[in-house]
Amino acid sequence: MRHLLDSGLAERGEPSELAQWLAETGQPKFRAAQIRRWLAQGRAESVADMTDLPQSLRAGLGEAFQLWSMRVVRHDQAADGTEKLLLETFDGGRVECVLLRDGVRRSICVSSQVGCAMGCVFCASGLDGVERNLTRGEILEQMLQLQRLLPADERLSHIVMMGMGEPLANLDRVLAALGDASHKQGLGISPRRITISTVGLPPAIDRLVREQRNFQLAVSLHAPTDALRDELVPVNRKSGGLGEILAAADRYFEASGRRLTFEYVLLGDINDSADHARQLGALLKGRIALLNVIPYNPVAGLPYRTPSPETQRQFRELLEQAGVNVQFRQRKGDEINAACGQLRRSMARLTTIEPRGTA
Ligand code: SAH
């Protein structure tokens, strides 16, 4: 079965599979644009809901294509309003995506791959390696499924590509899906409210520079020296080390004018000492950037631990003294394992909402 979200959205300059099917079945061209509008907004539960299409077309379309391609395996809701979906792809891969409510903000965290090949030692997503890239339709479908959790008068406001996977290792599809998400007729989310989080792959960052799409870039550092980063983020050895990554991030800043974000998972007794804080301060000095420190979120079976509040406070103070703009990430949805890759592994407790049937 072909999936409409992958087949119906136009490729650059090429007619979509849907457009070809419409031509073959003798439908007028404007039907493609009509259907695309439904796809981009995600409001239809099934093809039958596309009420501005003739009944016969809906029937034929429903036979040739499936609208949603992923099954909701699990839907969890935390007391702070965070909701998390565990979705299963048509071929049995599992990915997670999250809706976060913060004041008027409605942010979503979306996955780019089933699993991850980067091998960061503290991260649940990569423990079993990567299975495959998600398609453009599957990335967009996560956004649309999350949008559908909101009441009719609420809209998604922010997207972060911080779910499972490395977005820059699947950049073609990520860019296509983000293009759909920022399209006026789609979710209409401005690129400045879309963040791509990467382990730091310099050639792919340079492609983002050339694309000039002005997304927010977040670079996961996790260590102030290559010796330590080689251990925590194994891909560091292959991707040229901190020097190359920071140089590419600087080029992105110059081209986009967007303040960079650096992420740093704080791991007890591993990268949280006073020396690490000073080295990190020196490394980031002079950059217009935000340092986002994420106290380690425990992953079952891994030997790491979250630093004590006192250690966290000291780490923050030393960075502030070094003039770094630092923020500690608020934890949201803790009880539903809202950090990436955790739910898939642990199948947590808490309120599980009966998944709705997918058409
Ligand atoms: N591949 C992208 C997106 C990964 S998820 C990247 O590396 O940036 C987004 C962030 O969550 C990354 O900074 C990642 O290192 C961090 N993260 C992964 N596992 C974590 C854990 N157990 N606790 C806290 N943060 C974690």
mmCIF file of C-alpha atoms and ligand atoms in Angstrom:
data_model
loop_
_atom_site.group_PDB
_atom_site.id
_atom_site.type_symbol
_atom_site.label_atom_id
_atom_site.label_comp_id
_atom_site.label_asym_id
_atom_site.label_seq_id
_atom_site.Cartn_x
_atom_site.Cartn_y
_atom_site.Cartn_z
ATOM 1 C CA MET A 1 0.000 0.000 0.000
ATOM 2 C CA ARG A 2 1.287 3.464 -0.885
ATOM 3 C CA HIS A 3 1.135 6.149 1.782
ATOM 4 C CA LEU A 4 -0.425 9.453 0.861
ATOM 5 C CA LEU A 5 1.902 11.581 2.969
ATOM 6 C CA ASP A 6 4.858 10.230 1.001
ATOM 7 C CA SER A 7 3.162 9.982 -2.370
ATOM 8 C CA GLY A 8 1.067 13.130 -2.328
ATOM 9 C CA LEU A 9 3.543 15.875 -1.546
ATOM 10 C CA ALA A 10 5.267 17.396 -4.559
ATOM 11 C CA GLU A 11 8.966 16.755 -5.102
ATOM 12 C CA ARG A 12 11.020 19.673 -6.344
ATOM 13 C CA GLY A 13 9.925 20.136 -9.916
ATOM 14 C CA GLU A 14 8.631 16.587 -10.297
ATOM 15 C CA PRO A 15 5.018 15.473 -10.325
ATOM 16 C CA SER A 16 4.188 13.480 -7.217
ATOM 17 C CA GLU A 17 3.059 9.862 -7.345
ATOM 18 C CA LEU A 18 -0.367 11.155 -6.431
ATOM 19 C CA ALA A 19 -0.370 13.586 -9.375
ATOM 20 C CA GLN A 20 0.561 10.705 -11.674
ATOM 21 C CA TRP A 21 -2.229 8.551 -10.266
ATOM 22 C CA LEU A 22 -4.720 11.407 -10.713
ATOM 23 C CA ALA A 23 -3.622 11.825 -14.340
ATOM 24 C CA GLU A 24 -3.913 8.079 -14.982
ATOM 25 C CA THR A 25 -7.404 7.976 -13.535
ATOM 26 C CA GLY A 26 -8.513 11.002 -15.587
ATOM 27 C CA GLN A 27 -8.892 13.483 -12.724
ATOM 28 C CA PRO A 28 -8.362 17.217 -13.237
ATOM 29 C CA LYS A 29 -5.006 18.572 -12.106
ATOM 30 C CA PHE A 30 -6.367 20.835 -9.364
ATOM 31 C CA ARG A 31 -7.354 17.794 -7.312
ATOM 32 C CA ALA A 32 -3.686 17.307 -6.373
ATOM 33 C CA ALA A 33 -3.574 20.732 -4.716
ATOM 34 C CA GLN A 34 -6.853 20.063 -2.929
ATOM 35 C CA ILE A 35 -5.573 16.776 -1.545
ATOM 36 C CA ARG A 36 -2.233 18.322 -0.632
ATOM 37 C CA ARG A 37 -4.026 20.861 1.532
ATOM 38 C CA TRP A 38 -5.670 18.060 3.490
ATOM 39 C CA LEU A 39 -2.338 16.284 3.847
ATOM 40 C CA ALA A 40 -0.438 19.346 4.977
ATOM 41 C CA GLN A 41 -2.950 20.191 7.696
ATOM 42 C CA GLY A 42 -3.526 16.660 8.902
ATOM 43 C CA ARG A 43 -7.145 17.268 9.830
ATOM 44 C CA ALA A 44 -8.598 14.280 8.012
ATOM 45 C CA GLU A 45 -8.918 11.019 9.904
ATOM 46 C CA SER A 46 -9.211 9.166 6.615
ATOM 47 C CA VAL A 47 -9.616 9.874 2.911
ATOM 48 C CA ALA A 48 -13.392 9.756 3.453
ATOM 49 C CA ASP A 49 -13.135 13.032 5.423
ATOM 50 C CA MET A 50 -11.825 14.972 2.405
ATOM 51 C CA THR A 51 -15.282 16.379 1.861
ATOM 52 C CA ASP A 52 -14.470 18.693 -1.045
ATOM 53 C CA LEU A 53 -13.589 15.679 -3.244
ATOM 54 C CA PRO A 54 -16.248 13.769 -5.165
ATOM 55 C CA GLN A 55 -17.341 10.533 -3.524
ATOM 56 C CA SER A 56 -16.000 8.382 -6.381
ATOM 57 C CA LEU A 57 -12.562 9.982 -6.134
ATOM 58 C CA ARG A 58 -12.463 9.422 -2.381
ATOM 59 C CA ALA A 59 -13.306 5.772 -2.904
ATOM 60 C CA GLY A 60 -10.598 5.273 -5.548
ATOM 61 C CA LEU A 61 -8.049 7.202 -3.538
ATOM 62 C CA GLY A 62 -8.806 5.164 -0.437
ATOM 63 C CA GLU A 63 -8.188 1.963 -2.388
ATOM 64 C CA ALA A 64 -4.897 3.097 -3.903
ATOM 65 C CA PHE A 65 -3.400 4.925 -0.925
ATOM 66 C CA GLN A 66 -3.393 4.798 2.847
ATOM 67 C CA LEU A 67 -3.605 8.164 4.626
ATOM 68 C CA TRP A 68 -1.804 7.453 7.897
ATOM 69 C CA SER A 69 1.086 5.024 7.772
ATOM 70 C CA MET A 70 1.948 4.740 11.455
ATOM 71 C CA ARG A 71 0.074 2.982 14.230
ATOM 72 C CA VAL A 72 -0.144 4.560 17.707
ATOM 73 C CA VAL A 73 1.249 1.818 19.945
ATOM 74 C CA ARG A 74 1.105 3.877 23.077
ATOM 75 C CA HIS A 75 -0.073 7.322 24.142
ATOM 76 C CA ASP A 76 1.068 8.634 27.522
ATOM 77 C CA GLN A 77 0.138 11.851 29.276
ATOM 78 C CA ALA A 78 2.002 13.414 32.205
ATOM 79 C CA ALA A 79 0.568 15.674 34.891
ATOM 80 C CA ASP A 80 2.396 18.723 33.427
ATOM 81 C CA GLY A 81 0.526 18.382 30.109
ATOM 82 C CA THR A 82 3.328 16.612 28.248
ATOM 83 C CA GLU A 83 2.077 13.902 25.914
ATOM 84 C CA LYS A 84 4.098 11.250 24.209
ATOM 85 C CA LEU A 85 3.298 8.963 21.309
ATOM 86 C CA LEU A 86 5.062 5.731 20.535
ATOM 87 C CA LEU A 87 4.429 5.101 16.839
ATOM 88 C CA GLU A 88 5.057 1.999 14.776
ATOM 89 C CA THR A 89 5.989 2.292 11.112
ATOM 90 C CA PHE A 90 4.440 0.013 8.472
ATOM 91 C CA ASP A 91 7.521 -2.219 8.677
ATOM 92 C CA GLY A 92 7.544 -2.516 12.463
ATOM 93 C CA GLY A 93 10.054 0.216 13.400
ATOM 94 C CA ARG A 94 9.231 2.202 16.516
ATOM 95 C CA VAL A 95 9.760 5.924 17.060
ATOM 96 C CA GLU A 96 8.714 8.416 19.682
ATOM 97 C CA CYS A 97 7.466 11.967 19.502
ATOM 98 C CA VAL A 98 6.411 14.376 22.232
ATOM 99 C CA LEU A 99 4.076 17.349 22.717
ATOM 100 C CA LEU A 100 5.162 19.859 25.371
ATOM 101 C CA ARG A 101 2.895 22.542 26.803
ATOM 102 C CA ASP A 102 4.579 25.607 28.277
ATOM 103 C CA GLY A 103 2.395 28.709 28.738
ATOM 104 C CA VAL A 104 1.088 29.512 25.277
ATOM 105 C CA ARG A 105 3.801 27.450 23.624
ATOM 106 C CA ARG A 106 2.918 24.146 22.049
ATOM 107 C CA SER A 107 6.234 22.544 21.139
ATOM 108 C CA ILE A 108 6.828 19.162 19.628
ATOM 109 C CA CYS A 109 9.886 16.961 19.632
ATOM 110 C CA VAL A 110 10.134 14.780 16.541
ATOM 111 C CA SER A 111 12.263 11.782 15.489
ATOM 112 C CA SER A 112 14.259 11.554 12.260
ATOM 113 C CA GLN A 113 15.379 7.910 12.258
ATOM 114 C CA VAL A 114 14.406 4.539 13.716
ATOM 115 C CA GLY A 115 17.264 4.171 16.196
ATOM 116 C CA CYS A 116 20.501 6.115 15.734
ATOM 117 C CA ALA A 117 23.990 5.351 14.464
ATOM 118 C CA MET A 118 25.906 8.029 16.394
ATOM 119 C CA GLY A 119 26.458 5.849 19.468
ATOM 120 C CA CYS A 120 26.455 8.550 22.195
ATOM 121 C CA VAL A 121 27.107 6.382 25.242
ATOM 122 C CA PHE A 122 24.439 7.904 27.527
ATOM 123 C CA CYS A 123 21.573 7.962 25.013
ATOM 124 C CA ALA A 124 18.798 5.376 24.830
ATOM 125 C CA SER A 125 18.068 5.923 21.128
ATOM 126 C CA GLY A 126 21.311 4.528 19.798
ATOM 127 C CA LEU A 127 21.746 1.492 22.029
ATOM 128 C CA ASP A 128 20.588 -0.845 19.265
ATOM 129 C CA GLY A 129 22.068 1.125 16.351
ATOM 130 C CA VAL A 130 20.062 2.541 13.481
ATOM 131 C CA GLU A 131 17.374 0.577 11.603
ATOM 132 C CA ARG A 132 16.565 3.072 8.890
ATOM 133 C CA ASN A 133 15.874 6.680 8.007
ATOM 134 C CA LEU A 134 12.311 7.878 8.411
ATOM 135 C CA THR A 135 10.649 9.083 5.217
ATOM 136 C CA ARG A 136 9.476 12.644 4.683
ATOM 137 C CA GLY A 137 5.890 11.455 5.195
ATOM 138 C CA GLU A 138 6.751 9.664 8.444
ATOM 139 C CA ILE A 139 8.497 12.749 9.841
ATOM 140 C CA LEU A 140 5.545 14.938 8.864
ATOM 141 C CA GLU A 141 3.081 12.381 10.202
ATOM 142 C CA GLN A 142 4.538 12.662 13.710
ATOM 143 C CA MET A 143 3.895 16.414 13.599
ATOM 144 C CA LEU A 144 0.367 15.952 12.353
ATOM 145 C CA GLN A 145 -0.473 13.231 14.873
ATOM 146 C CA LEU A 146 0.711 15.547 17.665
ATOM 147 C CA GLN A 147 -1.225 18.514 16.242
ATOM 148 C CA ARG A 148 -4.326 16.317 16.376
ATOM 149 C CA LEU A 149 -3.919 15.972 20.165
ATOM 150 C CA LEU A 150 -4.614 19.710 20.544
ATOM 151 C CA PRO A 151 -8.099 21.198 20.790
ATOM 152 C CA ALA A 152 -9.380 22.803 17.571
ATOM 153 C CA ASP A 153 -8.427 26.349 18.618
ATOM 154 C CA GLU A 154 -4.777 25.543 19.429
ATOM 155 C CA ARG A 155 -1.871 25.380 17.002
ATOM 156 C CA LEU A 156 1.618 23.977 17.286
ATOM 157 C CA SER A 157 4.107 26.806 17.748
ATOM 158 C CA HIS A 158 7.571 25.212 17.839
ATOM 159 C CA ILE A 159 9.280 22.126 16.452
ATOM 160 C CA VAL A 160 12.509 20.601 17.730
ATOM 161 C CA MET A 161 14.208 17.804 15.820
ATOM 162 C CA MET A 162 15.426 16.246 19.062
ATOM 163 C CA GLY A 163 13.679 12.916 19.068
ATOM 164 C CA MET A 164 15.323 9.689 18.032
ATOM 165 C CA GLY A 165 18.000 9.749 15.381
ATOM 166 C CA GLU A 166 20.488 12.204 13.926
ATOM 167 C CA PRO A 167 18.622 14.680 11.688
ATOM 168 C CA LEU A 168 21.742 15.626 9.737
ATOM 169 C CA ALA A 169 22.238 11.959 8.795
ATOM 170 C CA ASN A 170 18.807 12.068 7.090
ATOM 171 C CA LEU A 171 18.911 15.648 5.923
ATOM 172 C CA ASP A 172 17.045 15.401 2.593
ATOM 173 C CA ARG A 173 13.941 14.023 4.232
ATOM 174 C CA VAL A 174 14.178 16.214 7.319
ATOM 175 C CA LEU A 175 14.408 19.339 5.147
ATOM 176 C CA ALA A 176 11.489 18.230 2.996
ATOM 177 C CA ALA A 177 9.292 17.534 6.047
ATOM 178 C CA LEU A 178 10.271 20.830 7.677
ATOM 179 C CA GLY A 179 9.437 22.584 4.415
ATOM 180 C CA ASP A 180 5.970 21.028 4.602
ATOM 181 C CA ALA A 181 5.651 22.060 8.267
ATOM 182 C CA SER A 182 6.565 25.674 7.621
ATOM 183 C CA HIS A 183 4.415 25.965 4.497
ATOM 184 C CA LYS A 184 1.596 28.516 4.795
ATOM 185 C CA GLN A 185 -0.987 25.945 3.789
ATOM 186 C CA GLY A 186 0.431 23.396 6.200
ATOM 187 C CA LEU A 187 1.192 23.858 9.892
ATOM 188 C CA GLY A 188 2.604 27.304 9.101
ATOM 189 C CA ILE A 189 5.445 27.156 11.634
ATOM 190 C CA SER A 190 8.133 29.726 10.918
ATOM 191 C CA PRO A 191 11.698 28.373 10.486
ATOM 192 C CA ARG A 192 12.835 30.570 13.378
ATOM 193 C CA ARG A 193 10.638 28.407 15.600
ATOM 194 C CA ILE A 194 12.136 25.196 14.286
ATOM 195 C CA THR A 195 15.304 23.793 15.868
ATOM 196 C CA ILE A 196 17.515 21.141 14.353
ATOM 197 C CA SER A 197 19.635 19.426 16.986
ATOM 198 C CA THR A 198 22.750 17.666 15.777
ATOM 199 C CA VAL A 199 25.682 15.746 17.142
ATOM 200 C CA GLY A 200 27.681 17.986 14.760
ATOM 201 C CA LEU A 201 28.444 16.699 11.263
ATOM 202 C CA PRO A 202 30.383 19.560 9.574
ATOM 203 C CA PRO A 203 29.627 18.801 5.887
ATOM 204 C CA ALA A 204 25.900 18.572 6.677
ATOM 205 C CA ILE A 205 26.026 21.808 8.699
ATOM 206 C CA ASP A 206 27.606 23.437 5.653
ATOM 207 C CA ARG A 207 24.739 22.177 3.537
ATOM 208 C CA LEU A 208 22.363 23.881 5.985
ATOM 209 C CA VAL A 209 24.403 27.066 5.488
ATOM 210 C CA ARG A 210 23.870 26.792 1.718
ATOM 211 C CA GLU A 211 20.169 26.003 2.041
ATOM 212 C CA GLN A 212 19.608 29.394 3.756
ATOM 213 C CA ARG A 213 16.475 28.215 5.492
ATOM 214 C CA ASN A 214 17.369 29.920 8.778
ATOM 215 C CA PHE A 215 16.385 27.204 11.192
ATOM 216 C CA GLN A 216 17.725 27.340 14.723
ATOM 217 C CA LEU A 217 20.777 25.118 15.073
ATOM 218 C CA ALA A 218 21.578 23.256 18.281
ATOM 219 C CA VAL A 219 24.892 21.420 18.505
ATOM 220 C CA SER A 220 25.343 18.661 21.065
ATOM 221 C CA LEU A 221 28.810 19.130 22.577
ATOM 222 C CA HIS A 222 28.811 17.133 25.846
ATOM 223 C CA ALA A 223 32.562 17.566 26.381
ATOM 224 C CA PRO A 224 35.035 20.464 26.288
ATOM 225 C CA THR A 225 37.956 18.391 24.957
ATOM 226 C CA ASP A 226 38.317 15.932 22.093
ATOM 227 C CA ALA A 227 39.766 13.301 24.416
ATOM 228 C CA LEU A 228 36.559 13.217 26.458
ATOM 229 C CA ARG A 229 34.223 13.780 23.501
ATOM 230 C CA ASP A 230 35.776 10.838 21.644
ATOM 231 C CA GLU A 231 34.618 8.666 24.535
ATOM 232 C CA LEU A 232 31.119 10.091 25.007
ATOM 233 C CA VAL A 233 30.255 10.813 21.381
ATOM 234 C CA PRO A 234 32.157 8.206 19.332
ATOM 235 C CA VAL A 235 31.303 9.831 15.991
ATOM 236 C CA ASN A 236 33.549 12.722 17.121
ATOM 237 C CA ARG A 237 36.617 10.812 15.891
ATOM 238 C CA LYS A 238 35.234 10.548 12.374
ATOM 239 C CA SER A 239 33.717 14.010 12.119
ATOM 240 C CA GLY A 240 36.883 16.018 12.651
ATOM 241 C CA GLY A 241 36.592 16.827 16.350
ATOM 242 C CA LEU A 242 35.474 19.927 18.213
ATOM 243 C CA GLY A 243 37.501 22.371 16.115
ATOM 244 C CA GLU A 244 35.756 21.400 12.862
ATOM 245 C CA ILE A 245 32.329 21.299 14.491
ATOM 246 C CA LEU A 246 32.654 24.725 16.110
ATOM 247 C CA ALA A 247 34.006 26.210 12.863
ATOM 248 C CA ALA A 248 30.994 24.851 10.959
ATOM 249 C CA ALA A 249 28.632 26.146 13.668
ATOM 250 C CA ASP A 250 30.271 29.586 13.384
ATOM 251 C CA ARG A 251 29.710 29.561 9.617
ATOM 252 C CA TYR A 252 26.055 28.764 10.266
ATOM 253 C CA PHE A 253 25.806 31.664 12.689
ATOM 254 C CA GLU A 254 27.397 34.059 10.216
ATOM 255 C CA ALA A 255 25.125 32.984 7.394
ATOM 256 C CA SER A 256 21.870 32.839 9.352
ATOM 257 C CA GLY A 257 22.368 35.436 12.075
ATOM 258 C CA ARG A 258 20.662 32.965 14.403
ATOM 259 C CA ARG A 259 22.080 32.590 17.880
ATOM 260 C CA LEU A 260 23.586 29.129 18.238
ATOM 261 C CA THR A 261 22.594 26.708 20.937
ATOM 262 C CA PHE A 262 25.064 24.225 22.382
ATOM 263 C CA GLU A 263 23.824 21.273 24.360
ATOM 264 C CA TYR A 264 25.710 19.598 27.158
ATOM 265 C CA VAL A 265 24.409 16.535 28.952
ATOM 266 C CA LEU A 266 25.770 16.723 32.491
ATOM 267 C CA LEU A 267 27.008 13.305 33.614
ATOM 268 C CA GLY A 268 28.023 12.800 37.245
ATOM 269 C CA ASP A 269 31.834 12.481 37.712
ATOM 270 C CA ILE A 270 32.383 12.349 33.953
ATOM 271 C CA ASN A 271 32.027 15.825 32.447
ATOM 272 C CA ASP A 272 30.813 17.880 35.441
ATOM 273 C CA SER A 273 33.992 18.986 37.243
ATOM 274 C CA ALA A 274 35.128 22.565 37.832
ATOM 275 C CA ASP A 275 37.871 22.015 35.239
ATOM 276 C CA HIS A 276 35.335 20.887 32.664
ATOM 277 C CA ALA A 277 33.265 24.008 33.346
ATOM 278 C CA ARG A 278 36.303 26.265 32.905
ATOM 279 C CA GLN A 279 37.404 24.486 29.723
ATOM 280 C CA LEU A 280 33.884 24.753 28.332
ATOM 281 C CA GLY A 281 33.752 28.434 29.233
ATOM 282 C CA ALA A 282 37.010 29.024 27.380
ATOM 283 C CA LEU A 283 35.800 27.052 24.372
ATOM 284 C CA LEU A 284 32.574 29.062 24.016
ATOM 285 C CA LYS A 285 34.067 32.434 24.868
ATOM 286 C CA GLY A 286 33.235 35.167 22.384
ATOM 287 C CA ARG A 287 30.422 33.277 20.690
ATOM 288 C CA ILE A 288 26.879 34.582 20.625
ATOM 289 C CA ALA A 289 25.380 31.381 21.910
ATOM 290 C CA LEU A 290 23.174 29.766 24.473
ATOM 291 C CA LEU A 291 24.517 26.809 26.422
ATOM 292 C CA ASN A 292 21.766 24.389 27.264
ATOM 293 C CA VAL A 293 22.850 22.095 30.079
ATOM 294 C CA ILE A 294 20.757 18.936 30.377
ATOM 295 C CA PRO A 295 21.242 17.042 33.638
ATOM 296 C CA TYR A 296 21.492 13.369 32.634
ATOM 297 C CA ASN A 297 18.148 11.653 32.407
ATOM 298 C CA PRO A 298 18.726 8.098 33.708
ATOM 299 C CA VAL A 299 18.406 5.315 31.141
ATOM 300 C CA ALA A 300 17.727 1.812 32.495
ATOM 301 C CA GLY A 301 20.822 -0.361 32.222
ATOM 302 C CA LEU A 302 23.341 2.447 31.701
ATOM 303 C CA PRO A 303 25.962 3.160 34.365
ATOM 304 C CA TYR A 304 25.695 6.976 34.420
ATOM 305 C CA ARG A 305 24.182 9.182 37.078
ATOM 306 C CA THR A 306 22.702 12.650 37.390
ATOM 307 C CA PRO A 307 25.035 15.097 39.199
ATOM 308 C CA SER A 308 23.920 16.403 42.611
ATOM 309 C CA PRO A 309 22.160 19.793 42.798
ATOM 310 C CA GLU A 310 25.316 21.202 44.393
ATOM 311 C CA THR A 311 27.507 20.053 41.498
ATOM 312 C CA GLN A 312 24.982 21.445 39.027
ATOM 313 C CA ARG A 313 24.977 24.795 40.830
ATOM 314 C CA GLN A 314 28.775 24.981 40.817
ATOM 315 C CA PHE A 315 28.931 24.078 37.118
ATOM 316 C CA ARG A 316 26.447 26.806 36.304
ATOM 317 C CA GLU A 317 28.246 29.432 38.386
ATOM 318 C CA LEU A 318 31.615 28.780 36.787
ATOM 319 C CA LEU A 319 30.117 29.117 33.315
ATOM 320 C CA GLU A 320 28.296 32.298 34.247
ATOM 321 C CA GLN A 321 31.576 33.696 35.611
ATOM 322 C CA ALA A 322 33.161 32.891 32.253
ATOM 323 C CA GLY A 323 30.478 35.011 30.584
ATOM 324 C CA VAL A 324 28.570 32.130 29.022
ATOM 325 C CA ASN A 325 24.830 32.482 28.564
ATOM 326 C CA VAL A 326 23.773 29.275 30.286
ATOM 327 C CA GLN A 327 20.414 27.661 30.851
ATOM 328 C CA PHE A 328 19.565 24.392 32.570
ATOM 329 C CA ARG A 329 16.916 22.480 30.721
ATOM 330 C CA GLN A 330 13.717 22.138 32.696
ATOM 331 C CA ARG A 331 12.651 18.568 32.875
ATOM 332 C CA LYS A 332 9.240 17.914 31.495
ATOM 333 C CA GLY A 333 7.301 14.716 31.291
ATOM 334 C CA ASP A 334 9.799 12.863 33.484
ATOM 335 C CA GLU A 335 7.291 10.266 34.562
ATOM 336 C CA ILE A 336 6.522 9.321 30.984
ATOM 337 C CA ASN A 337 10.169 8.998 29.966
ATOM 338 C CA ALA A 338 9.897 11.991 27.687
ATOM 339 C CA ALA A 339 13.614 11.944 26.866
ATOM 340 C CA CYS A 340 14.307 10.478 23.470
ATOM 341 C CA GLY A 341 14.423 6.755 23.026
ATOM 342 C CA GLN A 342 13.459 5.974 26.582
ATOM 343 C CA LEU A 343 9.858 4.939 26.151
ATOM 344 C CA ARG A 344 10.632 2.598 23.310
ATOM 345 C CA ARG A 345 13.003 0.708 25.576
ATOM 346 C CA SER A 346 11.290 0.809 28.892
ATOM 347 C CA MET A 347 7.556 0.712 28.187
ATOM 348 C CA ALA A 348 6.885 2.891 31.216
ATOM 349 C CA ARG A 349 4.129 3.102 33.828
ATOM 350 C CA LEU A 350 1.560 5.928 34.100
ATOM 351 C CA THR A 351 -1.662 6.890 32.385
ATOM 352 C CA THR A 352 -1.827 5.234 29.052
ATOM 353 C CA ILE A 353 -4.558 6.542 26.822
ATOM 354 C CA GLU A 354 -6.139 3.927 24.596
ATOM 355 C CA PRO A 355 -4.592 4.541 21.154
ATOM 356 C CA ARG A 356 -7.104 5.647 18.573
ATOM 357 C CA GLY A 357 -7.508 3.480 15.499
ATOM 358 C CA THR A 358 -5.545 4.624 12.483
ATOM 359 C CA ALA A 359 -7.146 4.769 9.071
HETATM 360 N N1 SAH B 1 21.092 13.443 17.319
HETATM 361 C C1 SAH B 1 20.702 14.752 17.765
HETATM 362 C C2 SAH B 1 19.358 14.741 18.488
HETATM 363 C C3 SAH B 1 19.443 13.904 19.726
HETATM 364 S S1 SAH B 1 18.353 14.140 21.092
HETATM 365 C C4 SAH B 1 21.764 15.322 18.682
HETATM 366 O O1 SAH B 1 22.702 14.599 19.000
HETATM 367 O O2 SAH B 1 21.680 16.478 19.047
HETATM 368 C C5 SAH B 1 18.573 15.726 21.730
HETATM 369 C C6 SAH B 1 19.515 15.863 22.923
HETATM 370 O O3 SAH B 1 19.215 14.970 24.014
HETATM 371 C C7 SAH B 1 20.952 15.625 22.539
HETATM 372 O O4 SAH B 1 21.715 16.701 23.003
HETATM 373 C C8 SAH B 1 21.259 14.352 23.265
HETATM 374 O O5 SAH B 1 22.616 14.206 23.521
HETATM 375 C C9 SAH B 1 20.426 14.506 24.530
HETATM 376 N N2 SAH B 1 20.281 13.246 25.303
HETATM 377 C C10 SAH B 1 20.325 11.984 24.830
HETATM 378 N N3 SAH B 1 20.203 11.096 25.839
HETATM 379 C C11 SAH B 1 20.077 11.796 26.982
HETATM 380 C C12 SAH B 1 19.923 11.447 28.364
HETATM 381 N N4 SAH B 1 19.853 10.187 28.752
HETATM 382 N N5 SAH B 1 19.827 12.449 29.264
HETATM 383 C C13 SAH B 1 19.866 13.741 28.864
HETATM 384 N N6 SAH B 1 19.994 14.142 27.588
HETATM 385 C C14 SAH B 1 20.122 13.183 26.636
#
